[in-house]
Coordinates of C-alpha atoms in Angstrom, one line a residue:
M1 CA -55.8 -41.1 26.5
T2 CA -56.4 -38.1 24.3
S3 CA -60.0 -37.7 25.3
K4 CA -59.0 -37.7 29.0
I5 CA -56.4 -35.0 28.4
L6 CA -58.8 -32.9 26.4
F7 CA -61.4 -33.2 29.2
V8 CA -58.9 -31.9 31.8
L9 CA -57.8 -29.0 29.5
L10 CA -61.3 -28.0 28.8
L11 CA -62.1 -28.0 32.6
W12 CA -59.0 -26.0 33.3
A13 CA -59.7 -23.5 30.5
A14 CA -63.3 -23.0 31.8
C15 CA -61.8 -22.2 35.3
I16 CA -59.6 -19.6 33.9
G17 CA -62.5 -18.0 32.2
Q18 CA -64.6 -18.0 35.3
G19 CA -62.1 -16.5 37.7
L20 CA -63.5 -14.9 40.9
A21 CA -66.5 -13.3 39.1
Q22 CA -68.1 -16.7 38.5
G23 CA -66.7 -18.6 41.5
G24 CA -68.1 -18.6 45.0
S25 CA -67.7 -15.8 47.5
Y26 CA -68.3 -15.2 51.1
A27 CA -71.3 -13.1 50.2
D28 CA -73.1 -16.2 48.9
S29 CA -71.8 -18.7 51.4
P30 CA -74.0 -21.7 52.2
F31 CA -72.7 -22.0 55.8
G32 CA -75.2 -21.0 58.5
I33 CA -76.1 -21.8 62.1
M34 CA -79.7 -21.8 63.3
A35 CA -80.5 -19.7 66.4
A36 CA -76.8 -18.9 66.9
F37 CA -77.7 -15.6 68.8
D38 CA -80.9 -16.7 70.4
P39 CA -80.8 -16.1 74.2
T40 CA -82.9 -19.1 74.9
T41 CA -80.1 -21.4 73.6
L42 CA -77.4 -19.6 75.7
T43 CA -79.0 -19.9 79.2
T44 CA -76.0 -21.8 80.7
I45 CA -73.3 -19.6 79.2
S46 CA -71.7 -17.4 81.8
A47 CA -70.7 -14.5 79.5
S48 CA -72.0 -11.2 80.6
D49 CA -73.0 -10.4 77.0
K50 CA -74.1 -13.6 75.4
I51 CA -74.6 -12.2 71.9
V52 CA -71.0 -10.9 71.9
W53 CA -69.9 -14.4 73.1
A54 CA -71.9 -16.1 70.4
G55 CA -70.6 -13.7 67.8
E56 CA -67.0 -14.6 68.7
K57 CA -67.8 -18.3 68.2
F58 CA -69.9 -17.7 65.0
R59 CA -67.0 -15.8 63.3
D60 CA -64.4 -18.3 64.4
L61 CA -66.5 -21.0 62.7
G62 CA -66.6 -19.0 59.5
A63 CA -70.5 -19.1 59.4
K64 CA -72.3 -16.3 57.5
W65 CA -76.0 -17.0 58.0
S66 CA -78.4 -17.4 60.9
R67 CA -82.1 -17.4 61.6
G68 CA -83.9 -16.9 64.9
A69 CA -82.3 -14.5 67.3
G70 CA -85.0 -13.7 69.8
E71 CA -86.3 -10.8 67.8
K72 CA -90.1 -10.1 68.0
T73 CA -91.7 -11.4 64.9
F74 CA -95.3 -11.9 66.1
W75 CA -97.4 -9.2 64.5
G76 CA -99.2 -8.6 67.8
T77 CA -96.1 -8.0 69.8
N78 CA -94.8 -5.4 67.2
E79 CA -98.2 -3.8 66.8
P80 CA -100.1 -4.4 70.1
V81 CA -103.1 -2.3 69.1
L82 CA -104.0 -2.2 65.4
G83 CA -103.3 1.2 63.9
A84 CA -101.9 2.6 67.1
G85 CA -98.2 2.4 66.2
Y86 CA -95.4 -0.1 66.4
D87 CA -93.2 -1.3 69.3
W88 CA -89.8 -2.2 67.7
S89 CA -87.8 -2.0 71.0
T90 CA -86.9 -5.7 71.2
S91 CA -86.2 -6.3 67.5
D92 CA -84.2 -3.1 67.3
D93 CA -81.9 -4.1 70.1
V94 CA -81.5 -7.8 69.1
L95 CA -81.0 -7.2 65.4
K96 CA -78.4 -4.4 65.9
K97 CA -76.4 -6.5 68.3
V98 CA -76.5 -9.6 66.0
Y99 CA -75.4 -7.6 62.9
Q100 CA -72.6 -6.0 65.0
N101 CA -71.3 -9.4 66.0
G102 CA -72.1 -11.5 62.9
G103 CA -69.0 -10.5 61.0
E104 CA -68.4 -9.5 57.4
N105 CA -71.1 -10.5 54.8
F106 CA -73.4 -11.7 57.6
N107 CA -76.9 -12.6 56.4
M108 CA -80.1 -13.0 58.5
V109 CA -83.4 -14.7 57.7
V110 CA -86.3 -13.1 59.5
I111 CA -89.7 -14.7 59.8
I112 CA -92.9 -12.9 59.1
S113 CA -95.8 -14.2 61.1
S114 CA -99.5 -13.7 60.6
Q115 CA -100.3 -14.4 64.2
R116 CA -101.2 -11.6 66.6
V117 CA -99.9 -13.7 69.5
K118 CA -98.2 -17.1 69.8
G119 CA -100.8 -19.8 69.4
G120 CA -103.3 -17.3 67.9
S121 CA -105.2 -17.7 64.7
S122 CA -103.2 -18.1 61.5
D123 CA -105.6 -16.7 58.9
I124 CA -105.7 -12.9 58.7
P125 CA -109.3 -11.5 59.0
S126 CA -110.2 -9.6 55.9
A127 CA -110.9 -6.5 58.0
D128 CA -107.3 -6.6 59.3
E129 CA -105.5 -7.0 55.9
Q130 CA -104.6 -3.4 55.4
Y131 CA -103.1 -3.3 58.9
F132 CA -101.1 -6.3 58.1
I133 CA -99.8 -4.9 54.8
N134 CA -98.8 -1.6 56.6
Y135 CA -97.0 -3.6 59.3
V136 CA -95.0 -5.8 56.9
K137 CA -94.0 -2.7 54.9
A138 CA -92.9 -0.9 58.0
F139 CA -91.0 -4.0 59.3
V140 CA -89.1 -4.6 56.1
E141 CA -88.3 -0.9 55.5
R142 CA -87.0 -0.5 59.0
Y143 CA -84.4 -3.3 58.6
D144 CA -83.5 -3.5 54.9
G145 CA -80.5 -1.2 55.2
D146 CA -81.3 0.8 52.1
G147 CA -80.8 4.2 53.6
T148 CA -84.5 5.0 53.8
A149 CA -86.3 5.0 57.1
D150 CA -83.8 2.5 58.5
Y151 CA -83.3 2.0 62.2
D152 CA -79.6 1.4 61.7
T153 CA -77.9 0.8 58.4
I154 CA -75.7 -1.9 59.9
I155 CA -78.8 -4.1 59.8
K156 CA -79.4 -5.4 56.3
V157 CA -82.1 -8.0 56.3
K158 CA -82.7 -9.2 52.7
Y159 CA -84.3 -12.6 53.3
W160 CA -87.8 -13.0 54.7
Q161 CA -89.7 -16.2 55.4
M162 CA -93.5 -16.4 55.2
S163 CA -94.2 -18.2 58.5
N164 CA -92.0 -20.8 60.1
E165 CA -93.5 -24.3 59.7
P166 CA -97.0 -23.9 58.4
F167 CA -97.6 -27.4 57.1
P168 CA -98.4 -30.2 57.2
N169 CA -100.1 -29.3 60.5
H170 CA -99.2 -26.0 62.3
W171 CA -101.1 -23.5 60.1
E172 CA -104.4 -25.5 60.2
D173 CA -103.9 -26.5 63.9
A174 CA -104.0 -22.8 64.6
G175 CA -107.4 -22.4 62.9
G176 CA -106.1 -21.5 59.5
T177 CA -106.9 -22.8 56.0
I178 CA -104.8 -23.4 52.9
D179 CA -106.7 -20.5 51.2
G180 CA -105.8 -18.4 54.2
Y181 CA -102.1 -19.2 53.9
V182 CA -102.2 -18.4 50.2
R183 CA -103.8 -15.0 51.0
F184 CA -101.2 -14.4 53.7
A185 CA -98.4 -15.3 51.2
E186 CA -99.8 -12.9 48.6
L187 CA -100.1 -10.0 51.1
T188 CA -96.7 -10.7 52.5
H189 CA -95.0 -11.0 49.1
N190 CA -96.5 -7.8 47.8
A191 CA -95.8 -5.8 50.9
I192 CA -92.1 -7.0 51.1
K193 CA -91.5 -6.2 47.4
E194 CA -93.1 -2.8 47.7
A195 CA -90.8 -1.9 50.6
D196 CA -87.7 -3.6 49.2
P197 CA -87.8 -4.8 45.5
D198 CA -84.4 -6.5 46.0
A199 CA -85.6 -8.6 49.0
K200 CA -85.7 -12.4 48.7
I201 CA -88.7 -14.3 49.9
I202 CA -88.7 -17.9 51.4
L203 CA -91.8 -20.1 51.5
G204 CA -92.9 -21.3 54.9
T205 CA -91.1 -24.6 55.7
F206 CA -92.5 -27.9 54.4
Q207 CA -91.1 -31.3 55.2
F208 CA -90.2 -33.6 52.3
Q209 CA -89.7 -37.0 54.0
T210 CA -93.0 -38.8 54.2
N211 CA -95.9 -39.4 51.8
E212 CA -98.1 -37.4 54.0
Q213 CA -95.7 -34.4 53.9
I214 CA -95.3 -34.6 50.1
D215 CA -99.1 -34.9 49.7
K216 CA -99.6 -31.7 51.7
L217 CA -97.0 -29.9 49.7
N218 CA -98.7 -31.0 46.5
E219 CA -102.1 -29.8 47.9
V220 CA -100.8 -26.4 48.7
I221 CA -98.7 -25.8 45.6
S222 CA -100.6 -27.4 42.8
K223 CA -104.2 -27.2 44.0
S224 CA -104.4 -23.7 45.4
A225 CA -104.1 -20.2 44.1
I226 CA -100.4 -20.1 44.9
K227 CA -99.8 -22.0 41.7
N228 CA -97.9 -20.0 39.0
K229 CA -98.0 -16.8 41.1
K230 CA -94.2 -16.5 41.7
L231 CA -94.7 -15.6 45.3
F232 CA -91.4 -16.9 46.6
D233 CA -87.7 -17.2 45.6
Y234 CA -86.7 -20.2 47.9
A235 CA -88.3 -23.2 49.4
D236 CA -87.1 -24.4 52.9
T237 CA -87.2 -27.8 54.5
H238 CA -86.1 -28.9 58.0
F239 CA -84.2 -32.1 58.5
W240 CA -83.0 -33.9 61.6
E241 CA -81.9 -37.5 61.3
S242 CA -79.0 -39.7 62.3
G243 CA -76.5 -42.3 61.0
N244 CA -76.1 -42.3 57.3
N245 CA -79.6 -40.7 56.7
Y246 CA -78.1 -37.3 55.9
K247 CA -79.2 -36.6 52.4
I248 CA -82.5 -34.7 52.2
P249 CA -85.0 -36.2 49.8
L250 CA -85.7 -33.5 47.2
V251 CA -86.7 -35.2 44.0
D252 CA -90.5 -35.5 44.7
A253 CA -90.8 -32.0 46.2
K254 CA -88.8 -30.4 43.4
K255 CA -91.0 -32.0 40.7
I256 CA -94.1 -30.4 42.5
F257 CA -92.4 -27.0 42.4
D258 CA -91.2 -27.4 38.8
D259 CA -94.6 -28.5 37.5
N260 CA -96.4 -25.5 39.1
G261 CA -94.5 -22.4 38.1
Y262 CA -91.6 -22.5 40.5
S263 CA -88.9 -24.2 38.4
D264 CA -86.5 -21.3 39.0
I265 CA -86.5 -21.3 42.9
G266 CA -83.6 -22.1 45.1
Y267 CA -83.6 -24.6 48.1
M268 CA -82.5 -24.1 51.7
T269 CA -82.6 -26.1 54.8
L270 CA -82.8 -23.6 57.6
E271 CA -82.7 -26.2 60.3
F272 CA -80.5 -29.3 59.8
G273 CA -78.7 -31.5 62.4
T274 CA -78.4 -34.6 64.4
T275 CA -78.3 -35.4 68.1
V276 CA -75.5 -36.7 70.3
R277 CA -78.1 -38.1 72.7
R278 CA -77.9 -41.6 71.2
A279 CA -74.7 -41.2 69.2
T280 CA -71.1 -40.2 69.7
E281 CA -69.4 -36.9 69.0
K282 CA -67.7 -38.6 66.1
D283 CA -71.0 -39.7 64.7
Q284 CA -72.3 -36.1 64.9
A285 CA -69.1 -34.7 63.2
N286 CA -69.4 -37.3 60.4
Y287 CA -73.1 -36.5 59.9
L288 CA -72.3 -32.8 59.7
I289 CA -69.7 -33.0 57.0
K290 CA -71.5 -35.6 54.9
G291 CA -74.8 -33.7 55.2
F292 CA -73.4 -30.4 54.2
V293 CA -71.4 -31.7 51.3
S294 CA -74.1 -34.1 49.8
N295 CA -76.9 -31.5 50.2
M296 CA -74.9 -28.6 48.7
A297 CA -74.0 -30.9 45.8
Q298 CA -77.7 -31.5 45.1
G299 CA -78.4 -27.8 45.1
F300 CA -79.1 -26.5 48.6
T301 CA -77.8 -23.0 48.7
L302 CA -78.0 -22.5 52.5
I303 CA -77.7 -25.0 55.3
N304 CA -78.2 -23.9 58.9
W305 CA -76.8 -26.3 61.4
N306 CA -79.2 -26.7 64.4
N307 CA -77.5 -25.0 66.4
L308 CA -74.5 -23.2 68.0
V309 CA -75.5 -24.1 71.6
E310 CA -78.4 -26.6 72.1
W311 CA -81.7 -25.6 73.7
N312 CA -82.5 -26.3 77.4
A313 CA -85.5 -28.6 77.6
F314 CA -86.9 -27.6 74.2
G315 CA -90.7 -27.3 74.4
G316 CA -90.6 -28.2 78.1
N317 CA -89.2 -31.7 77.3
P318 CA -85.8 -32.5 79.0
N319 CA -85.4 -35.4 76.5
S320 CA -86.1 -33.5 73.3
I321 CA -83.6 -34.3 70.5
Y322 CA -83.1 -30.5 70.2
N323 CA -81.4 -30.4 73.6
Y324 CA -78.4 -32.3 72.1
M325 CA -77.6 -30.9 68.7
G326 CA -75.3 -28.0 69.5
L327 CA -71.8 -27.5 68.3
I328 CA -71.1 -26.3 71.8
A329 CA -72.4 -28.2 74.9
D330 CA -74.8 -26.6 77.4
G331 CA -73.9 -29.0 80.2
I332 CA -77.6 -29.7 81.2
N333 CA -80.3 -32.3 80.5
G334 CA -77.9 -35.1 81.3
D335 CA -75.1 -33.7 79.2
P336 CA -71.8 -34.9 80.8
I337 CA -69.8 -32.1 79.1
P338 CA -69.5 -28.8 80.9
A339 CA -71.4 -25.8 79.5
G340 CA -69.4 -24.0 76.8
T341 CA -67.3 -27.0 75.8
K342 CA -66.8 -27.2 72.0
R343 CA -67.7 -30.5 70.6
L344 CA -65.8 -32.4 67.8
S345 CA -68.5 -31.1 65.4
Y346 CA -67.4 -27.5 66.2
Y347 CA -64.0 -28.2 64.9
T348 CA -65.4 -30.2 62.0
Y349 CA -67.6 -27.3 60.9
K350 CA -64.7 -24.9 61.2
K351 CA -62.4 -27.0 59.1
M352 CA -65.1 -27.6 56.5
V353 CA -65.6 -23.9 56.0
E354 CA -61.9 -23.3 55.9
V355 CA -61.4 -25.9 53.1
L356 CA -64.6 -25.2 51.0
E357 CA -65.4 -21.5 51.5
G358 CA -65.2 -19.6 48.2
S359 CA -66.0 -22.6 46.0
D360 CA -68.1 -22.2 42.9
W361 CA -71.3 -23.3 44.6
K362 CA -73.3 -23.6 41.3
N363 CA -70.8 -26.2 39.9
I364 CA -70.2 -28.9 42.5
A365 CA -69.6 -32.1 40.7
T366 CA -71.1 -35.3 42.1
I367 CA -68.7 -38.0 40.9
Q368 CA -70.2 -41.0 42.6
E369 CA -73.0 -41.8 45.1
Q370 CA -73.3 -45.6 45.0
N371 CA -72.2 -48.8 46.8
G372 CA -71.6 -46.6 49.8
I373 CA -68.9 -44.5 48.1
H374 CA -69.5 -40.8 47.9
I375 CA -67.1 -38.5 45.9
Y376 CA -67.6 -34.8 45.2
K377 CA -65.5 -32.3 43.4
F378 CA -65.5 -28.6 44.3
T379 CA -63.5 -25.9 42.5
K380 CA -62.1 -22.7 44.0
P381 CA -60.4 -19.8 42.2
F382 CA -56.8 -19.2 43.3
D383 CA -54.1 -16.8 42.1
G384 CA -56.9 -14.7 40.7
A385 CA -57.4 -16.9 37.7
Q386 CA -57.0 -20.6 37.7
C387 CA -59.2 -23.1 39.6
K388 CA -58.1 -25.3 42.4
P389 CA -60.0 -28.6 42.7
V390 CA -61.0 -29.8 46.2
W391 CA -62.2 -33.4 46.5
V392 CA -64.4 -34.7 49.3
A393 CA -65.0 -38.5 49.6
W394 CA -66.1 -41.1 52.1
N395 CA -67.2 -44.7 52.4
D396 CA -70.5 -45.5 54.1
S397 CA -70.1 -49.2 53.3
S398 CA -69.0 -51.6 55.9
V399 CA -66.6 -53.0 53.3
T400 CA -63.2 -51.4 52.9
R401 CA -62.8 -50.1 49.4
T402 CA -60.1 -48.5 47.3

């Protein structure tokens, strides 16, 4: 009995010492929504200003992060003719409106692409490297919000991703090589850091689920010049599953990073979700809360739900799973719910943020993950000093348990 009392007192004393300084805050919130402001996901919404409409829903949900807003990120669209100046018109307009409507402590991840045009070659020709360096520095400087050469100081992009989903296939399918990606990563890292030393850099997305995907990650990280070079601060993976397959497999991938000079990086999943196409709204809502909690507990610092409003016929496919993942229905592709209707997952997301926001994200305790029972403990500062425990638990087993 004494040992149990001592444990509780030590935990309580540690909470007093942490206070708000060591606890979580809205500034480091893990709650994001993929493509929340992307016009291509809002085609059926009748609002005259769709970014304003999306911003109202985004703030109501309590989300703080997004990625993908329709801004121009292809090198060739921002610099149509090498050395002849930049066209920032689309990215200026989109990013300003997104930051105006994202709310307090809003954060945006912006992708840096090596391609001149969509579908173009991935590797950067050696003769074009200086043009690319100059472009990345200008791009970052324009939107970093540091007061120097900014388009508008309301825009404060501090997180940059080195390509979207380069491997296992996309980079090489576009004519690139692993050495070419490493060179791109070096050029991008150096240019970003020169323009904004405080910027954070995210490795292009890798999948972690299959042996093939892990083998490709190992090939790129351990067998190329990217090893030990400290070229990124975060690794990203995308994950779309269903049922009780909500926890992202991280162990094998993390070992690869740890063994090759990247033991201090963080982990994000910038696209995460499940479809209601072959499930119910209750299934989607269950997946959402279980996926966020279990993956935050294993160390993911940002999770972007995919997405606010689902895409229309993603990739030209009216049956794509990405047409049925939204927190808000779009009313098309066989969706029986009218466009703009909030799904059960919308209210689940909002309640989750309301209950968990402000937790100490670095100290989420996993109490149990076995026999279908999942129990997690979050702690939140309250009254400016003490810590308030928040418990999240569920039963994935078909057997009723106490």
